[in-house]
Short mmCIF file of C-alpha atoms in Angstrom, two decimals:
data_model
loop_
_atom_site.label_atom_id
_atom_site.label_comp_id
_atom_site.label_asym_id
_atom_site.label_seq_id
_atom_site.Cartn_x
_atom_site.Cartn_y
_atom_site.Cartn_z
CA UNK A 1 192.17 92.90 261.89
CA UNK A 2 190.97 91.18 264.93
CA UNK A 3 187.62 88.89 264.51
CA UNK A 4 184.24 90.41 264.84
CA UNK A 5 182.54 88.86 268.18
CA UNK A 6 178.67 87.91 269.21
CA UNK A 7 178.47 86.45 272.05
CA UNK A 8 175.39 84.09 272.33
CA UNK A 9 174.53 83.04 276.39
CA UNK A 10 172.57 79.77 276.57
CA UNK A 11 170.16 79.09 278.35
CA UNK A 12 169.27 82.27 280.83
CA UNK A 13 167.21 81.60 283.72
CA UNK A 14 164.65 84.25 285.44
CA UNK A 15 166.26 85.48 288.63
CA UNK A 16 168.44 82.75 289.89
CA UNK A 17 171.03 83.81 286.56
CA UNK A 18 170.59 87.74 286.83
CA UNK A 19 173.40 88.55 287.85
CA UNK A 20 175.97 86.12 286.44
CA UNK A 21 173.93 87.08 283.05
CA UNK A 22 174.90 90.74 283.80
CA UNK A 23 178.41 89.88 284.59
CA UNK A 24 178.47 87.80 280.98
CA UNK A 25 176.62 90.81 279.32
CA UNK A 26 179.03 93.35 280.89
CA UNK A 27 182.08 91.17 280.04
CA UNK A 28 181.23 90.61 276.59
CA UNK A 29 180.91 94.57 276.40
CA UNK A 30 184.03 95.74 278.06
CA UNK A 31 185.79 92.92 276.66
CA UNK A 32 184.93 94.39 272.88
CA UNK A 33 182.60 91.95 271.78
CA UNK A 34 180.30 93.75 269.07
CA UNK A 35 176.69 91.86 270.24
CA UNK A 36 175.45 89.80 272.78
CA UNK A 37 172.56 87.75 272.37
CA UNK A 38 170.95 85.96 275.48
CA UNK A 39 168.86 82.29 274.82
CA UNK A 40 166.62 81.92 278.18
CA UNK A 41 163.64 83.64 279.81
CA UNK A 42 163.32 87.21 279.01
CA UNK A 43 163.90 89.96 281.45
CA UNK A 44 164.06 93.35 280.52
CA UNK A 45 166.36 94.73 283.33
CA UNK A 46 169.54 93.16 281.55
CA UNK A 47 169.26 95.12 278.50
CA UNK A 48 168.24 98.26 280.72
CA UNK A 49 171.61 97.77 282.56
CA UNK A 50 173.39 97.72 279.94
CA UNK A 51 171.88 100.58 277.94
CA UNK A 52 172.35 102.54 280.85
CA UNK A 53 176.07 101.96 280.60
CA UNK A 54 175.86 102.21 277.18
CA UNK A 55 174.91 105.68 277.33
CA UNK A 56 177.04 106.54 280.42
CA UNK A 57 180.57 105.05 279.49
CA UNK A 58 180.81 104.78 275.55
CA UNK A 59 178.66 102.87 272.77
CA UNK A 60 179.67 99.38 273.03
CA UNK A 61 177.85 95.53 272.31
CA UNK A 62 173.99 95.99 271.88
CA UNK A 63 171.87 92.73 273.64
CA UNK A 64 169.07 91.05 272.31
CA UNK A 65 166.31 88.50 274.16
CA UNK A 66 166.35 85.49 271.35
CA UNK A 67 163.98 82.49 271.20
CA UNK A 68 166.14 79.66 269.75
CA UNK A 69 170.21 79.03 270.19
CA UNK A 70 169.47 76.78 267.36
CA UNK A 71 168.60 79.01 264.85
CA UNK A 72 170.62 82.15 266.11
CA UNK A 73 173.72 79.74 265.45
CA UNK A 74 172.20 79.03 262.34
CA UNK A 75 172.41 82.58 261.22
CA UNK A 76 175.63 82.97 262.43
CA UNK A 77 177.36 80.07 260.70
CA UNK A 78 175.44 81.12 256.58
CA UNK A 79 176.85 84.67 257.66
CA UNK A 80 180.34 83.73 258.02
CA UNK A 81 180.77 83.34 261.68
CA UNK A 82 182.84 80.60 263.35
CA UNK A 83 181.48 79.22 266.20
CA UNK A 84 183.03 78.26 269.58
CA UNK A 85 181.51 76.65 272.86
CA UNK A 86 183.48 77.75 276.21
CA UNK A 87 183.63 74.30 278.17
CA UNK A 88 186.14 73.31 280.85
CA UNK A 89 185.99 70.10 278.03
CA UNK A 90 186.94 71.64 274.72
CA UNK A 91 190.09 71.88 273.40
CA UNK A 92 192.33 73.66 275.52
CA UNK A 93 192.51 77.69 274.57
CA UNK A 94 196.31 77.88 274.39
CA UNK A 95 196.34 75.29 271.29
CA UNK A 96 193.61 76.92 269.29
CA UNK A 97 193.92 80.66 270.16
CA UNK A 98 196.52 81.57 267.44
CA UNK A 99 193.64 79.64 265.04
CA UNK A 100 190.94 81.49 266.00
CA UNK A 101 192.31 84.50 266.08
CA UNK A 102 192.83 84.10 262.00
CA UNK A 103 189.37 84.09 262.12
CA UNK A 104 187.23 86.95 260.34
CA UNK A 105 184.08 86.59 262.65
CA UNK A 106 183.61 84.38 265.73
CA UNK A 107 180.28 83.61 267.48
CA UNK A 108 181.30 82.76 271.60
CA UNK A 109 178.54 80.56 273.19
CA UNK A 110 178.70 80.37 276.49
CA UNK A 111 176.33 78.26 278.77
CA UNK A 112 175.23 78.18 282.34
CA UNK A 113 174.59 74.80 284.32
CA UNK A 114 173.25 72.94 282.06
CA UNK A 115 174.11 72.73 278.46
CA UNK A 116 172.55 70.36 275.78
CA UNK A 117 174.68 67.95 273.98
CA UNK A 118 173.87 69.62 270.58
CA UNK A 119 175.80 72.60 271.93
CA UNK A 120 178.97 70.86 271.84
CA UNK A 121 178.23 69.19 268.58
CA UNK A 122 176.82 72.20 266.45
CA UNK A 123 179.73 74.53 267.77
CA UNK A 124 182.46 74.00 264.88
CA UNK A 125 184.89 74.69 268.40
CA UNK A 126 184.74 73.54 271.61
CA UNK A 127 187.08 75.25 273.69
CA UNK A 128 188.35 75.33 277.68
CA UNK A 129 189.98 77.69 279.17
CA UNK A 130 192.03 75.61 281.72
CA UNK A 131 190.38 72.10 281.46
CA UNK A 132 188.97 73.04 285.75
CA UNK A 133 185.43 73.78 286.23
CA UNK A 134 185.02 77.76 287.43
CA UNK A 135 182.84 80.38 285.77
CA UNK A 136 181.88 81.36 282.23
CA UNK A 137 182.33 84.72 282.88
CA UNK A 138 185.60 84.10 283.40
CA UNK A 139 186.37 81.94 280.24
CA UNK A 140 184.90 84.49 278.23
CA UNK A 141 187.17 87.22 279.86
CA UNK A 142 190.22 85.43 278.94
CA UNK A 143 189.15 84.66 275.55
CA UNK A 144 188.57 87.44 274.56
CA UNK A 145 191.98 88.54 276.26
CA UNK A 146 193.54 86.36 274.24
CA UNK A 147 191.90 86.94 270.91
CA UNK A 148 192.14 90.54 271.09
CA UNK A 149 196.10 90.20 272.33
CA UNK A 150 195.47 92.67 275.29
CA UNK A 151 194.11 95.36 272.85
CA UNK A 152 190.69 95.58 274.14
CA UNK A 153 192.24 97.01 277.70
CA UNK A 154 192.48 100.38 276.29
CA UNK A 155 189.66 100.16 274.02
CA UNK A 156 187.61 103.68 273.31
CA UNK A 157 184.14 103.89 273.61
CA UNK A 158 182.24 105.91 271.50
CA UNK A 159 179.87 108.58 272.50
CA UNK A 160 180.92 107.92 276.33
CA UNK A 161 180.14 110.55 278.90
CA UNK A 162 181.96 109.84 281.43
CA UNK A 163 185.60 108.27 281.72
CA UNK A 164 187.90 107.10 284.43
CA UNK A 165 190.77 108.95 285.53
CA UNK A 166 193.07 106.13 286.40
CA UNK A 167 194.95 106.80 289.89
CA UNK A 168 196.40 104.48 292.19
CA UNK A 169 194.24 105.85 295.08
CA UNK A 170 190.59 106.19 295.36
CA UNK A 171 188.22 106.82 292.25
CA UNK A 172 188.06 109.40 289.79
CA UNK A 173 185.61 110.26 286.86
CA UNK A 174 186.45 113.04 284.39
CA UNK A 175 183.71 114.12 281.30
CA UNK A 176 184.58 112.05 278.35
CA UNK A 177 187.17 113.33 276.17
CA UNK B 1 209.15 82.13 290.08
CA UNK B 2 205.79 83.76 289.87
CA UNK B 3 204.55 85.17 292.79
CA UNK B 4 202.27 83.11 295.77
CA UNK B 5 199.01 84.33 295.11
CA UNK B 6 196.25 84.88 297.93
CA UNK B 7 192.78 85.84 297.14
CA UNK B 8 190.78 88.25 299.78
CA UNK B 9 187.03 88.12 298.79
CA UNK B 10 185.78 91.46 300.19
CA UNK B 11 182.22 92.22 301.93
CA UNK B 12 180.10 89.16 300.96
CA UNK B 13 176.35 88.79 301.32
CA UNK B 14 174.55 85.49 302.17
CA UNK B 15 172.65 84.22 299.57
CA UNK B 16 172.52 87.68 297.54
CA UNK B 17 176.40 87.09 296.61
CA UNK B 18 176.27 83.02 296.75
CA UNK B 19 177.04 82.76 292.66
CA UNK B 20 179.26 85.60 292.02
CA UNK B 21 181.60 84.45 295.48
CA UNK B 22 181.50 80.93 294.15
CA UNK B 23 182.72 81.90 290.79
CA UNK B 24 185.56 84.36 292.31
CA UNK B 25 186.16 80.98 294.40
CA UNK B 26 186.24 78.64 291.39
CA UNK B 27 188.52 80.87 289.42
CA UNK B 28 190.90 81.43 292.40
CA UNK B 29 191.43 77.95 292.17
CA UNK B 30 191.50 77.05 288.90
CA UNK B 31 193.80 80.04 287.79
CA UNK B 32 196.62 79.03 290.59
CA UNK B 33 195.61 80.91 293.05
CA UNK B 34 197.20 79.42 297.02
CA UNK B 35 194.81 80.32 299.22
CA UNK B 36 191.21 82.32 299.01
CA UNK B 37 189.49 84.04 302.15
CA UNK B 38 186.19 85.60 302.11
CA UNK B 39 185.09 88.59 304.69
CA UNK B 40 181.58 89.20 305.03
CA UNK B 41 178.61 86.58 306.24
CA UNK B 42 179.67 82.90 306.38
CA UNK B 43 177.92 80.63 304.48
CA UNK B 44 179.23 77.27 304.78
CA UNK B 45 178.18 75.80 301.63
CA UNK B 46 181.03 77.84 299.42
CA UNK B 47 183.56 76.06 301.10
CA UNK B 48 182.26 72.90 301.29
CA UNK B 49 181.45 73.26 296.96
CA UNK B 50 185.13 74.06 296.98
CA UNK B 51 186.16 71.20 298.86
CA UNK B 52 184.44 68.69 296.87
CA UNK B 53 186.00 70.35 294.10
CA UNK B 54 189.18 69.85 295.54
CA UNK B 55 189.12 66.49 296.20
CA UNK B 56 187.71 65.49 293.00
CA UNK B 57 189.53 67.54 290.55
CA UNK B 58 192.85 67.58 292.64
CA UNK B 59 194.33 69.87 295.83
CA UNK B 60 193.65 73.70 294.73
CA UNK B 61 193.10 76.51 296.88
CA UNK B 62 191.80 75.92 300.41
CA UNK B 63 189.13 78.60 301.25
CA UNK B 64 188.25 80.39 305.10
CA UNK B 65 186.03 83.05 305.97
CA UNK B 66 187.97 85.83 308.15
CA UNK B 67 186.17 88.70 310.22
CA UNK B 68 188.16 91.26 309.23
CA UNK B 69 189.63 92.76 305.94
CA UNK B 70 191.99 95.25 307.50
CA UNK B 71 193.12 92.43 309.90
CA UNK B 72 193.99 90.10 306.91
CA UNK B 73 195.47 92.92 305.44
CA UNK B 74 197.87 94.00 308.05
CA UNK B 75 198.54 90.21 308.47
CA UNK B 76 199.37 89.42 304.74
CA UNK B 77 201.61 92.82 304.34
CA UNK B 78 203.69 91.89 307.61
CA UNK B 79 203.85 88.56 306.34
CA UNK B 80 205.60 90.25 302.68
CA UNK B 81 202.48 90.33 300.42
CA UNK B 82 202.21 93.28 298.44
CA UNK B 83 198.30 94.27 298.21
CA UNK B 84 196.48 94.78 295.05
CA UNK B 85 192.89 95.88 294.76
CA UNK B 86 191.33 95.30 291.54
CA UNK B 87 189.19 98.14 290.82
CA UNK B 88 187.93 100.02 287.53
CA UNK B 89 189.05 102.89 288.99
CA UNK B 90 192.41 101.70 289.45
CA UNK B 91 196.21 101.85 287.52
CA UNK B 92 195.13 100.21 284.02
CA UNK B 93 197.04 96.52 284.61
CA UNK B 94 198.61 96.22 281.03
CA UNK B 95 201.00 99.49 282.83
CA UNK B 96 201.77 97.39 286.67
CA UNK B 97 201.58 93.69 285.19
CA UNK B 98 205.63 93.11 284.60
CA UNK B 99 206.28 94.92 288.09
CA UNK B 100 203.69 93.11 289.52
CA UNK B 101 205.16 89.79 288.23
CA UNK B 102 208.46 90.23 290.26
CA UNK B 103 207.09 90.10 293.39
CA UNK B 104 207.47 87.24 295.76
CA UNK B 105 203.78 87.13 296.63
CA UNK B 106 200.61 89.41 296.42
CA UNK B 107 197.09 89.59 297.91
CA UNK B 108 194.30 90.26 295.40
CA UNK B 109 191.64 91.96 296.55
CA UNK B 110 187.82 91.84 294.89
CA UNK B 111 185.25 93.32 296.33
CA UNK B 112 181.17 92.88 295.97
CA UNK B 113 179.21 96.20 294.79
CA UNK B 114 180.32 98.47 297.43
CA UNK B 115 183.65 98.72 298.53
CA UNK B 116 184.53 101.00 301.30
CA UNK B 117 187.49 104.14 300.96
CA UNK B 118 189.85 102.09 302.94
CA UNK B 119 190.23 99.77 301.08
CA UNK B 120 191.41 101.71 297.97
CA UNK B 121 193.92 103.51 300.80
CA UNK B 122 195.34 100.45 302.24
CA UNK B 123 196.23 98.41 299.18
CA UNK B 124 199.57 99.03 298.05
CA UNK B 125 197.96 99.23 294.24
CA UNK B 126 194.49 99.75 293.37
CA UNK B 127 194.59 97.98 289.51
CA UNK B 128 191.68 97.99 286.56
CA UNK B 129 191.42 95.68 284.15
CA UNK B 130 189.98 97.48 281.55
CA UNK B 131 188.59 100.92 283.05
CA UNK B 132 184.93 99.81 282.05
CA UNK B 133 182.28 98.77 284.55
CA UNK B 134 182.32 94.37 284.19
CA UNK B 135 182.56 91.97 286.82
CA UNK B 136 185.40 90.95 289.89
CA UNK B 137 185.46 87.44 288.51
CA UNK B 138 186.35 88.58 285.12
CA UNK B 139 189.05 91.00 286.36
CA UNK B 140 190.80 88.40 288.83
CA UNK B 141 190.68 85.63 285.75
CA UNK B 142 192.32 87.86 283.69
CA UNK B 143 194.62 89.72 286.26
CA UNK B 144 195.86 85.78 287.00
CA UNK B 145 196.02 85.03 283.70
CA UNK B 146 198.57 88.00 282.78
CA UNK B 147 200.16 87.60 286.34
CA UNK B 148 200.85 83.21 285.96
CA UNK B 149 201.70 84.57 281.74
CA UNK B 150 199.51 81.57 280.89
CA UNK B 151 201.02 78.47 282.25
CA UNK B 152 198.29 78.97 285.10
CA UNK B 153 195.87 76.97 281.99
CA UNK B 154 197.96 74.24 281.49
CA UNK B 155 198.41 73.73 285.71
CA UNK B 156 198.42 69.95 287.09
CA UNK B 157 196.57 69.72 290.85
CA UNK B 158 197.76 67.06 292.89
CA UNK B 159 195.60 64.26 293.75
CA UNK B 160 193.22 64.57 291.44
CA UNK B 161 190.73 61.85 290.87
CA UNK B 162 189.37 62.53 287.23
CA UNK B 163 190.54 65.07 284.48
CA UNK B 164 189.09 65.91 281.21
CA UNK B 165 190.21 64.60 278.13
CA UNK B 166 189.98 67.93 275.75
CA UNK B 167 188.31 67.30 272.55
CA UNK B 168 186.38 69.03 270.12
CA UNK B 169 182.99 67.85 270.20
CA UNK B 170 181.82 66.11 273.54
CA UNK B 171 182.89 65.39 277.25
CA UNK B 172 184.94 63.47 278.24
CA UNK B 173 186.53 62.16 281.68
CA UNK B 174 189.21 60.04 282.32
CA UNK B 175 190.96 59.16 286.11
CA UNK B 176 193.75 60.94 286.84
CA UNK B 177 197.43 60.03 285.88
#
């Protein structure tokens, strides 16, 4: 059985981290994480998205507003969760995936700018996904690539009403199966 | 050999797009990619981020805004690139990857929230990476990822000044060897 995943973004700005919030959110979601919880300033039109896809394309991760990384981690760890920081400083993915993967249940924490040093030192892992600086929603994407071996590309969603018909031109959408 | 890889950035928006083009730029780069082109409004400061990136972290992709899409397109598929959109809409990649792997060199295209017909009827492929609504900067990390079969996260850049030093807890930097 592959590990049960919340994903926990740090530190969430009003406005100026909208949309690479979203991105994370819808990442985390398509990617087959099971929760996302978002650390920051509070804005309603993130979870809205989401439920909205939610309802449209399949049941996937539920997101939460949450007031304190600190304690969220907390919960996390007394619940059996391992945690892992994505930094382009951590250990490098390709020596710790097979590891992790062992793992029953793995909390992701993924930051924007600015993350505090007690990030890196609460997280039991700090891991980087090729040691360059680029984009968390990208290290989360290939994480959870690599955790889930590929599997979560043809993950189901539950409840979905609409699916894509995959064709090598142009776009179609069928009623969900 | 894998193949060259170019990245075409499709329709971007000043300011609006700033983050998410930077990010597509940052992971171009740091997941191998040659050479990254963005269509849509200039804005000088994405190349310029790049470039200090460059020089610091060593010689990645260079970066150029072009006028035209179908121009670049024409020029790259006379030039032996075989085109490939990513798309949700498109062949699920886990099906293309291993052909896509043998070819000498390939143009990924990402677009910003509207992409026009044409370009899902020019590109040779038109490839999803998970059939789920998510983000271009996941899909491109991943579709490089499974294109480079991970050595793209162990890559050395040339003339780097500083690298990291991977370890668990912590940052560290150390000059270049």
């Amino acid at each position: 059985m592959p590990p049960q995943i919340a994903v926990l973004r740090y530190g969430h700005r009003h406005v100026r981290d909208y949309r690479v919030t979203s991105h994370c959110c819808l990442v985390a979601r398509a990617f087959g994480a099971d929760k996302i919880e978002i650390e920051g300033e509070e804005d309603k039109s993130i979870p809205q998205t989401l439920e909205s896809i939610n309802e449209r394309w399949g049941r996937g991760a539920e997101i939460e507003f949450v007031d304190s990384w600190k304690k969220r981690l907390e919960h996390y760890s007394k619940n059996g969760y391992t945690s892992v920081h994505l930094t382009m400083y951590g250990l490098p993915l390709q020596n710790v995936e097979k590891e992790l993967r062992k793992k029953e249940k793995l909390l992701v924490i993924i930051g924007s700018q600015k993350v505090e040093r007690e990030v890196y030192e609460k997280s039991e892992y700090n891991v980087s996904v090729t040691l360059q600086p680029h984009s968390e929603i990208a290290a989360l994407a290939v994480f959870l690539d690599r955790i889930f071996e590929g599997k979560e590309l043809s993950k189901k969603f539950p409840k979905a009403q609409i699916e894509v018909e995959p064709v090598n031109k142009g776009k179609k959408i069928r009623k969900a199966k």
